[in-house]
């Protein structure tokens, strides 16, 4: 009997149950939308009932059995990949004590644990004391202890969403090292919980016994319990395998195995990643995230709320295309591509700086988004193309930072995420980077990355390299247009790279006058 791999992909907007074969083909899929994706009880908050995530997982799995004839006994293993940085506090039975705080949440607290004088002096000397203070104020664990002490007193384990779902499926408090992207006491160089003398234990309120056991991607974390089997329909006893966070899984699902391959993710957060065995801090003192391959690192540069801006544009200005798509029975992306193609490369001088949300260092906490170069010729079509171009410029800048810090040239591009389904976005990406841009062969690349972890971990392929080579391949490849590339190179070097430096002082003035964004 052929073997199949079940990936559970819990994203920001939906939960998907995905069944892959050993060649990386998606053979069945169901999707349950999270409605709403999050809710806000206070300005800047973003929460979701943790039980709601599990309910969506159960619903997606139960629906899967109704859309495929593949017998459940053919499922060799299961793996979970989830949105990063969403945290859940649970009691000793694994029941949530409060709503999950999602990665979109912007709350912070001033009531933080003190850091000893030696570490404080070292951070000040290194010029990173502001970054450390930001880390402490942003940490959800510190907020819960400061503002909900009753919840914190009853917290048995403090989990990421991946660890919570792993417990729901197996009854075991265990998570993957590849999922540890959050304000947690994690050693990003060793891929383990921080050592006893690490400063993170002073900066965070959490105790070692409140954290789950960590396993490498590909290791078996447990087996589907009888309770989970009844709720999901997955056969009891099927191995549950550690995978990684959605971005890390997306990279290997798109074939991003070597450091010369840049993987662009056109998702809610737009990113460029490479996979490397060398520890490289693209931004000094900001560690690389763990890759979905054991012992490897992901050198990531991210544009927070990247392709969220595309959805923002569609919601605010794209009603005509969305209505016409429904009437014509076609995907709205095709009509938005027409909108892009109405405008020449460079958007007739309209330039976007995509800092819709501030960062820690690059950009700084005072950063704002900007669009410059308006004239009476510009329409919403120019705005839409300028958004896509601005995101590609920002990711190209990220590519150059990765190359400079790693010493390895990026010579190939793989593109995944929702934005990769736009031919227009793919073409302008190839033009701006001056490199061929290959779309992944399947859209569900993060789910495929989780399936790769199953195949490698259970020995269905020899190892991760063999699994990636067998289960990934290029889809359509977009070649750069030389004339367009010349236009973009000039705009990038002569305008885009100078925008932030020249606008930064005004951003700081705006923040001081209006109070937005709030100082971290």
Coordinates of C-alpha atoms in Angstrom, one line a residue:
X1 CA 0.0 0.0 0.0
X2 CA 1.2 3.5 -0.8
X3 CA 2.1 5.8 2.1
X4 CA 0.7 9.2 2.6
X5 CA 1.7 12.1 4.8
X6 CA -0.8 14.3 6.7
X7 CA 0.2 17.9 7.4
X8 CA -1.8 20.2 9.6
X9 CA -1.1 23.8 8.8
X10 CA -2.6 26.3 11.2
X11 CA -2.1 29.7 9.7
X12 CA -3.4 33.2 10.6
X13 CA -6.5 33.0 8.5
X14 CA -7.3 29.3 8.4
X15 CA -6.5 25.7 9.3
X16 CA -5.7 23.3 6.5
X17 CA -5.5 19.5 6.5
X18 CA -3.2 18.4 3.6
X19 CA -2.5 15.0 2.4
X20 CA 0.7 14.5 0.4
X21 CA 2.3 11.5 -1.4
X22 CA 6.0 10.7 -1.3
X23 CA 6.6 12.6 -4.5
X24 CA 5.3 15.8 -3.0
X25 CA 2.0 15.8 -4.8
X26 CA -1.0 17.3 -2.9
X27 CA -3.6 14.6 -3.2
X28 CA -6.3 16.0 -0.8
X29 CA -7.0 19.2 1.0
X30 CA -9.6 20.8 3.3
X31 CA -9.6 24.2 4.8
X32 CA -11.5 25.7 7.7
X33 CA -11.4 29.5 7.9
X34 CA -10.9 31.1 11.4
X35 CA -13.8 33.5 11.8
X36 CA -12.6 35.9 13.0
X37 CA -8.9 35.3 12.5
X38 CA -8.5 37.2 15.8
X39 CA -10.4 39.6 18.1
X40 CA -9.4 42.6 20.0
X41 CA -10.6 43.4 23.5
X42 CA -8.3 46.4 23.7
X43 CA -6.6 48.5 21.0
X44 CA -3.6 46.7 19.6
X45 CA -4.6 43.3 21.1
X46 CA -5.0 40.3 18.9
X47 CA -6.3 37.1 20.5
X48 CA -8.0 33.9 19.5
X49 CA -9.5 31.2 21.7
X50 CA -7.0 28.4 21.7
X51 CA -9.8 25.8 21.8
X52 CA -11.0 27.4 18.5
X53 CA -7.7 26.4 16.8
X54 CA -8.1 22.8 18.0
X55 CA -11.8 22.8 16.9
X56 CA -10.7 23.9 13.4
X57 CA -8.1 21.2 13.2
X58 CA -10.7 18.6 14.1
X59 CA -13.1 20.0 11.5
X60 CA -10.5 20.1 8.8
X61 CA -9.4 16.6 9.4
X62 CA -12.9 15.2 9.6
X63 CA -13.8 16.9 6.3
X64 CA -10.6 15.5 4.7
X65 CA -12.0 11.9 4.9
X66 CA -15.0 13.0 2.9
X67 CA -13.0 14.3 0.0
X68 CA -10.6 11.4 -0.6
X69 CA -10.8 7.7 -1.2
X70 CA -7.4 7.1 0.3
X71 CA -7.8 4.8 3.3
X72 CA -6.8 6.3 6.6
X73 CA -4.6 3.2 7.3
X74 CA -2.3 4.5 4.5
X75 CA -1.3 7.6 6.6
X76 CA 2.3 7.0 7.7
X77 CA 2.6 10.1 9.9
X78 CA 1.3 13.5 11.0
X79 CA 3.1 16.8 11.5
X80 CA 2.0 20.2 12.6
X81 CA 3.2 23.6 11.3
X82 CA 1.7 26.8 12.6
X83 CA 2.0 30.6 12.6
X84 CA 4.9 31.8 14.6
X85 CA 4.9 33.6 17.9
X86 CA 1.3 32.7 19.0
X87 CA 1.4 31.6 22.7
X88 CA -0.9 29.6 24.9
X89 CA -0.8 29.2 28.7
X90 CA -2.3 25.8 29.9
X91 CA -2.9 24.0 33.1
X92 CA -1.6 20.5 34.0
X93 CA -4.2 18.8 31.7
X94 CA -3.2 21.0 28.8
X95 CA -6.4 23.1 29.0
X96 CA -6.0 26.8 28.0
X97 CA -6.2 29.3 30.9
X98 CA -6.8 32.3 28.7
X99 CA -7.1 33.1 25.0
X100 CA -4.1 32.6 22.8
X101 CA -2.1 35.8 22.2
X102 CA -1.4 35.8 18.5
X103 CA 1.7 37.1 16.7
X104 CA -0.2 40.2 15.6
X105 CA -0.7 41.3 19.1
X106 CA 1.0 44.6 20.0
X107 CA 0.6 44.8 23.8
X108 CA 3.6 45.5 25.9
X109 CA 4.2 45.9 29.6
X110 CA 6.5 48.1 31.6
X111 CA 6.5 45.6 34.6
X112 CA 9.4 43.4 33.6
X113 CA 11.8 41.2 35.6
X114 CA 15.1 43.0 36.4
X115 CA 18.3 42.1 34.7
X116 CA 21.5 41.8 36.8
X117 CA 24.1 44.6 36.8
X118 CA 26.7 42.5 34.9
X119 CA 24.4 41.7 32.0
X120 CA 23.0 45.3 32.0
X121 CA 26.5 46.7 31.8
X122 CA 27.4 44.3 29.0
X123 CA 24.3 45.2 26.9
X124 CA 24.9 48.9 27.4
X125 CA 28.5 48.5 26.3
X126 CA 27.5 46.6 23.2
X127 CA 24.8 49.2 22.4
X128 CA 21.9 46.7 22.5
X129 CA 20.3 47.7 25.8
X130 CA 17.4 49.2 23.9
X131 CA 16.9 45.9 22.0
X132 CA 16.9 43.9 25.3
X133 CA 14.4 46.3 26.9
X134 CA 12.2 45.9 23.8
X135 CA 12.4 42.1 24.2
X136 CA 11.4 42.2 27.8
X137 CA 8.4 44.6 27.3
X138 CA 7.1 42.7 24.3
X139 CA 7.3 39.2 25.9
X140 CA 3.8 37.8 26.4
X141 CA 4.9 35.8 29.4
X142 CA 5.9 39.0 31.2
X143 CA 2.6 40.7 30.4
X144 CA 0.6 37.7 31.7
X145 CA 2.5 37.6 34.9
X146 CA 2.2 41.4 35.4
X147 CA -1.4 41.8 34.5
X148 CA -3.0 38.4 35.0
X149 CA -1.1 37.0 38.0
X150 CA -4.0 34.5 38.8
X151 CA -3.6 33.0 35.3
X152 CA 0.2 32.9 35.7
X153 CA 0.0 31.1 39.1
X154 CA -2.1 28.3 37.5
X155 CA 0.1 28.0 34.4
X156 CA 1.6 24.6 34.2
X157 CA 3.1 25.0 30.7
X158 CA 3.7 28.0 28.5
X159 CA 3.4 26.8 24.9
X160 CA 3.6 28.1 21.4
X161 CA 0.6 27.2 19.2
X162 CA 2.5 24.3 17.7
X163 CA 3.2 22.8 21.2
X164 CA -0.4 23.3 22.2
X165 CA -1.7 21.4 19.1
X166 CA 1.0 18.7 19.6
X167 CA -0.4 18.1 23.1
X168 CA -4.0 18.0 21.8
X169 CA -2.9 15.3 19.3
X170 CA -0.7 13.2 21.5
X171 CA -1.1 14.2 25.1
X172 CA 2.6 15.0 25.3
X173 CA 4.1 18.4 26.1
X174 CA 6.6 18.5 23.3
X175 CA 7.5 20.9 20.5
X176 CA 10.0 21.2 17.7
X177 CA 13.1 23.3 17.9
X178 CA 12.1 24.6 14.4
X179 CA 9.0 26.2 15.9
X180 CA 10.7 28.3 18.5
X181 CA 10.3 31.8 17.1
X182 CA 8.9 33.9 19.9
X183 CA 9.9 35.8 23.1
X184 CA 11.1 32.6 24.7
X185 CA 14.3 31.6 26.5
X186 CA 15.6 29.7 23.5
X187 CA 19.2 29.5 22.4
X188 CA 19.1 30.1 18.7
X189 CA 22.7 29.0 18.2
X190 CA 22.4 25.6 20.0
X191 CA 18.7 25.0 19.1
X192 CA 17.9 24.2 22.8
X193 CA 16.4 25.9 25.8
X194 CA 18.9 28.6 27.1
X195 CA 21.6 27.5 29.5
X196 CA 21.2 28.2 33.2
X197 CA 23.3 31.4 33.1
X198 CA 21.7 32.8 30.0
X199 CA 20.3 36.4 30.4
X200 CA 16.9 35.3 29.0
X201 CA 16.0 33.6 32.3
X202 CA 16.4 37.0 34.0
X203 CA 14.5 38.8 31.3
X204 CA 11.5 36.5 31.2
X205 CA 9.2 35.4 34.0
X206 CA 9.0 31.8 32.8
X207 CA 10.6 28.8 34.6
X208 CA 12.3 25.9 32.9
X209 CA 9.7 23.4 34.2
X210 CA 7.0 25.5 32.5
X211 CA 8.4 24.8 29.0
X212 CA 7.8 21.7 26.8
X213 CA 10.4 19.1 25.8
X214 CA 12.1 20.1 22.6
X215 CA 12.8 17.7 19.7
X216 CA 14.6 18.3 16.3
X217 CA 12.6 18.4 13.1
X218 CA 11.9 14.8 12.0
X219 CA 11.9 13.3 15.5
X220 CA 8.8 11.5 16.6
X221 CA 7.1 13.5 19.3
X222 CA 4.5 10.9 20.2
X223 CA 1.5 9.2 18.7
X224 CA -2.1 10.1 18.0
X225 CA -4.0 9.5 21.2
X226 CA -7.4 7.8 21.4
X227 CA -9.0 11.1 22.4
X228 CA -7.5 12.9 19.4
X229 CA -8.4 10.0 17.1
X230 CA -12.0 10.3 18.1
X231 CA -12.0 14.0 17.5
X232 CA -10.1 14.1 14.2
X233 CA -10.6 10.7 12.6
X234 CA -6.8 10.2 12.4
X235 CA -6.1 6.6 13.3
X236 CA -4.9 6.1 16.9
X237 CA -1.2 5.3 17.2
X238 CA -0.1 7.1 14.0
X239 CA 3.3 8.8 14.7
X240 CA 3.3 12.5 15.3
X241 CA 6.5 14.0 13.9
X242 CA 8.1 17.3 14.8
X243 CA 8.2 19.7 11.9
X244 CA 8.8 23.5 12.2
X245 CA 7.1 26.9 12.0
X246 CA 5.2 27.8 8.8
X247 CA 7.9 30.0 7.4
X248 CA 10.7 27.5 8.0
X249 CA 8.5 24.7 6.5
X250 CA 7.7 27.0 3.5
X251 CA 11.4 27.4 2.7
X252 CA 12.1 23.7 2.4
X253 CA 8.7 23.1 0.7
X254 CA 9.8 25.5 -2.0
X255 CA 13.1 23.7 -2.4
X256 CA 15.2 26.2 -0.4
X257 CA 17.9 23.8 0.6
X258 CA 21.2 25.6 -0.1
X259 CA 22.4 29.1 0.9
X260 CA 22.6 30.3 -2.7
X261 CA 18.8 29.9 -3.0
X262 CA 16.7 32.8 -1.8
X263 CA 13.2 31.8 -0.8
X264 CA 10.7 34.7 -0.9
X265 CA 7.5 34.3 1.0
X266 CA 4.7 36.6 -0.2
X267 CA 2.5 36.1 2.8
X268 CA 1.0 38.2 5.6
X269 CA 4.6 38.9 6.6
X270 CA 6.8 39.0 3.5
X271 CA 10.2 37.4 4.0
X272 CA 13.4 36.4 2.2
X273 CA 15.2 33.4 3.7
X274 CA 18.1 31.2 3.0
X275 CA 19.0 27.9 4.6
X276 CA 22.6 27.5 5.9
X277 CA 24.6 25.3 8.3
X278 CA 26.5 28.5 9.4
X279 CA 25.2 30.7 12.2
X280 CA 24.8 34.1 10.6
X281 CA 23.2 37.2 12.2
X282 CA 21.9 39.2 9.2
X283 CA 21.1 42.0 11.7
X284 CA 23.8 42.1 14.4
X285 CA 22.5 40.7 17.7
X286 CA 19.3 39.4 16.1
X287 CA 19.8 35.6 15.8
X288 CA 18.8 33.6 12.7
X289 CA 15.7 31.5 13.2
X290 CA 15.9 27.7 13.3
X291 CA 15.4 26.0 9.9
X292 CA 13.1 23.1 9.3
X293 CA 16.2 20.9 8.8
X294 CA 18.0 19.7 12.0
X295 CA 20.9 21.9 13.0
X296 CA 20.4 24.4 10.2
X297 CA 19.7 28.1 10.4
X298 CA 17.3 30.3 8.4
X299 CA 18.8 33.7 7.6
X300 CA 15.6 35.7 7.4
X301 CA 14.8 39.3 6.7
X302 CA 11.1 40.2 7.1
X303 CA 8.7 42.9 6.1
X304 CA 6.1 42.8 8.8
X305 CA 2.6 43.1 7.3
X306 CA 4.1 42.7 3.9
X307 CA 1.5 41.1 1.7
X308 CA -1.1 42.3 4.2
X309 CA -0.7 45.6 2.4
X310 CA -1.9 43.9 -0.8
X311 CA -5.0 42.7 1.0
X312 CA -5.4 46.2 2.5
X313 CA -5.4 47.7 -1.0
X314 CA -7.9 45.2 -2.3
X315 CA -10.3 45.9 0.6
X316 CA -10.0 49.6 0.3
X317 CA -9.7 50.1 -3.4
X318 CA -10.4 46.8 -5.2
X319 CA -14.2 46.5 -5.0
X320 CA -14.6 46.7 -8.7
X321 CA -12.3 43.8 -9.4
X322 CA -13.7 41.7 -6.6
X323 CA -17.3 42.2 -7.8
X324 CA -16.3 41.6 -11.5
X325 CA -14.5 38.3 -10.5
X326 CA -17.6 37.0 -8.9
X327 CA -19.8 37.9 -11.9
X328 CA -17.3 36.4 -14.4
X329 CA -16.6 33.3 -12.3
X330 CA -12.9 33.9 -12.3
X331 CA -10.3 34.4 -9.5
X332 CA -9.9 38.0 -8.5
X333 CA -6.1 37.7 -8.8
X334 CA -6.4 37.6 -12.6
X335 CA -8.2 40.9 -12.6
X336 CA -5.7 42.5 -10.2
X337 CA -2.9 41.3 -12.5
X338 CA -4.6 43.2 -15.3
X339 CA -4.6 46.3 -13.1
X340 CA -0.8 45.9 -12.5
X341 CA -0.1 45.3 -16.3
X342 CA -1.9 48.6 -17.1
X343 CA 1.1 50.4 -15.6
X344 CA 4.7 50.5 -16.8
X345 CA 7.6 49.3 -14.6
X346 CA 8.4 51.9 -12.0
X347 CA 4.8 53.0 -11.7
X348 CA 5.6 56.3 -13.4
X349 CA 7.7 57.4 -10.4
X350 CA 5.4 56.3 -7.6
X351 CA 7.5 54.7 -4.9
X352 CA 6.5 52.8 -1.8
X353 CA 8.4 52.3 1.4
X354 CA 6.6 49.3 3.0
X355 CA 7.1 50.0 6.7
X356 CA 3.5 49.8 7.6
X357 CA 4.6 48.4 11.0
X358 CA 7.8 49.4 12.8
X359 CA 10.7 47.1 13.6
X360 CA 13.4 46.8 16.2
X361 CA 16.4 47.9 14.2
X362 CA 15.9 47.8 10.4
X363 CA 13.6 49.7 10.1
X364 CA 13.6 51.3 13.5
X365 CA 10.7 51.6 15.9
X366 CA 9.8 55.1 14.6
X367 CA 9.3 53.8 11.0
X368 CA 6.2 54.5 9.0
X369 CA 5.1 53.6 5.5
X370 CA 5.5 56.1 2.8
X371 CA 4.4 56.6 -0.8
X372 CA 6.1 59.4 -2.8
X373 CA 6.1 60.8 -6.3
X374 CA 2.4 61.4 -6.8
X375 CA 1.3 63.2 -9.9
X376 CA -2.0 63.8 -11.7
X377 CA -1.4 60.8 -13.9
X378 CA -1.5 58.3 -11.1
X379 CA -4.4 56.1 -10.5
X380 CA -5.2 53.2 -8.1
X381 CA -3.5 50.9 -10.7
X382 CA -0.3 52.8 -10.1
X383 CA -0.7 52.5 -6.4
X384 CA -1.3 48.8 -6.6
X385 CA 1.8 48.2 -8.7
X386 CA 3.9 50.5 -6.5
X387 CA 2.9 48.4 -3.5
X388 CA 4.2 45.2 -5.2
X389 CA 7.3 47.0 -6.4
X390 CA 8.0 48.4 -2.9
X391 CA 7.8 45.0 -1.3
X392 CA 10.2 43.6 -3.9
X393 CA 12.6 46.5 -3.4
X394 CA 12.6 45.8 0.4
X395 CA 13.2 42.1 -0.1
X396 CA 16.0 42.9 -2.5
X397 CA 17.6 45.0 0.2
X398 CA 17.2 42.0 2.5
X399 CA 18.9 39.8 -0.1
X400 CA 21.9 42.2 -0.2
X401 CA 22.1 42.2 3.6
X402 CA 22.1 38.4 3.7
X403 CA 24.8 38.2 1.0
X404 CA 27.0 40.7 2.8
X405 CA 26.7 39.0 6.2
X406 CA 26.9 35.4 5.0
X407 CA 29.5 35.8 2.2
X408 CA 27.3 33.8 -0.2
X409 CA 25.7 35.2 -3.3
X410 CA 22.0 34.4 -3.9
X411 CA 21.7 33.2 -7.4
X412 CA 18.3 31.6 -7.5
X413 CA 14.9 32.6 -6.3
X414 CA 12.0 30.4 -5.1
X415 CA 8.7 32.2 -4.4
X416 CA 5.9 30.9 -2.2
X417 CA 2.9 32.3 -0.3
X418 CA -0.4 33.8 -1.5
X419 CA 1.3 36.5 -3.6
X420 CA 3.2 33.9 -5.6
X421 CA 0.0 33.1 -7.4
X422 CA 0.1 36.5 -9.2
X423 CA 1.9 36.3 -12.5
X424 CA 2.4 40.1 -12.4
X425 CA 4.0 39.9 -8.9
X426 CA 6.3 37.1 -10.0
X427 CA 7.4 39.0 -13.1
X428 CA 8.2 42.2 -11.4
X429 CA 10.1 40.2 -8.7
X430 CA 12.3 38.7 -11.4
X431 CA 12.8 42.1 -12.9
X432 CA 13.7 43.9 -9.6
X433 CA 16.0 41.1 -8.4
X434 CA 17.5 40.5 -11.9
X435 CA 17.2 36.8 -11.3
X436 CA 14.9 34.0 -12.5
X437 CA 12.0 33.7 -10.1
X438 CA 10.6 30.2 -9.8
X439 CA 7.1 29.5 -8.3
X440 CA 6.9 26.5 -6.1
X441 CA 5.3 23.5 -7.8
X442 CA 2.5 23.5 -5.2
X443 CA 0.8 26.4 -3.4
X444 CA 0.8 24.7 0.0
X445 CA 4.5 24.9 0.5
X446 CA 4.4 25.1 4.3
X447 CA 2.3 22.0 4.5
X448 CA 4.7 20.3 2.1
X449 CA 7.6 21.2 4.3
X450 CA 5.9 19.5 7.2
X451 CA 5.3 16.5 5.0
X452 CA 9.0 16.4 4.2
X453 CA 9.8 16.3 7.9
X454 CA 7.5 13.3 8.2
X455 CA 9.1 11.5 5.3
X456 CA 12.7 12.2 6.5
X457 CA 11.9 11.4 10.1
X458 CA 10.2 8.1 9.5
X459 CA 12.8 7.0 6.9
X460 CA 10.4 7.1 4.0
X461 CA 13.2 9.0 2.3
X462 CA 16.8 8.6 3.3
X463 CA 17.1 12.0 5.0
X464 CA 16.0 15.6 4.6
X465 CA 18.1 16.3 1.6
X466 CA 16.7 13.2 -0.2
X467 CA 13.2 14.1 0.8
X468 CA 13.5 17.7 -0.4
X469 CA 15.0 16.5 -3.7
X470 CA 12.3 14.0 -4.2
X471 CA 9.3 16.0 -3.1
X472 CA 10.0 19.6 -4.4
X473 CA 10.5 21.0 -7.9
X474 CA 10.2 24.3 -9.7
X475 CA 6.9 25.4 -11.1
X476 CA 6.7 28.2 -13.7
X477 CA 9.9 30.2 -13.9
X478 CA 9.8 33.9 -14.7
X479 CA 12.8 35.4 -16.4
X480 CA 13.9 39.0 -15.9
X481 CA 13.2 41.5 -18.7
X482 CA 16.5 43.3 -19.3
X483 CA 14.8 46.7 -20.1
X484 CA 12.6 46.5 -17.0
X485 CA 15.6 45.5 -14.9
X486 CA 17.5 48.6 -16.0
X487 CA 14.6 50.9 -14.9
X488 CA 14.3 49.1 -11.6
X489 CA 18.0 49.2 -10.8
X490 CA 18.1 52.9 -11.2
X491 CA 15.0 53.5 -9.1
X492 CA 16.3 51.1 -6.4
X493 CA 19.8 52.6 -6.1
X494 CA 19.0 56.3 -6.7
X495 CA 15.7 56.5 -4.9
X496 CA 14.5 53.5 -2.8
X497 CA 17.8 53.0 -0.8
X498 CA 17.8 56.7 0.2
X499 CA 14.1 56.9 1.2
X500 CA 14.4 55.6 4.8
X501 CA 17.4 57.6 5.7
X502 CA 15.9 60.9 4.5
X503 CA 12.4 60.2 5.9
X504 CA 13.5 58.8 9.3
X505 CA 14.0 62.2 11.1
X506 CA 10.4 63.2 10.0
X507 CA 9.0 59.8 11.2
X508 CA 10.5 60.6 14.6
X509 CA 8.9 64.0 14.6
X510 CA 5.6 62.6 13.6
X511 CA 5.7 60.0 16.4
X512 CA 6.7 62.7 19.0
X513 CA 3.8 65.0 17.9
X514 CA 1.1 62.4 17.5
X515 CA 2.2 59.6 19.8
X516 CA 2.0 57.0 17.0
X517 CA 3.7 54.7 16.8
X518 CA 4.1 54.5 20.6
X519 CA 7.7 54.4 21.8
X520 CA 8.7 50.8 22.6

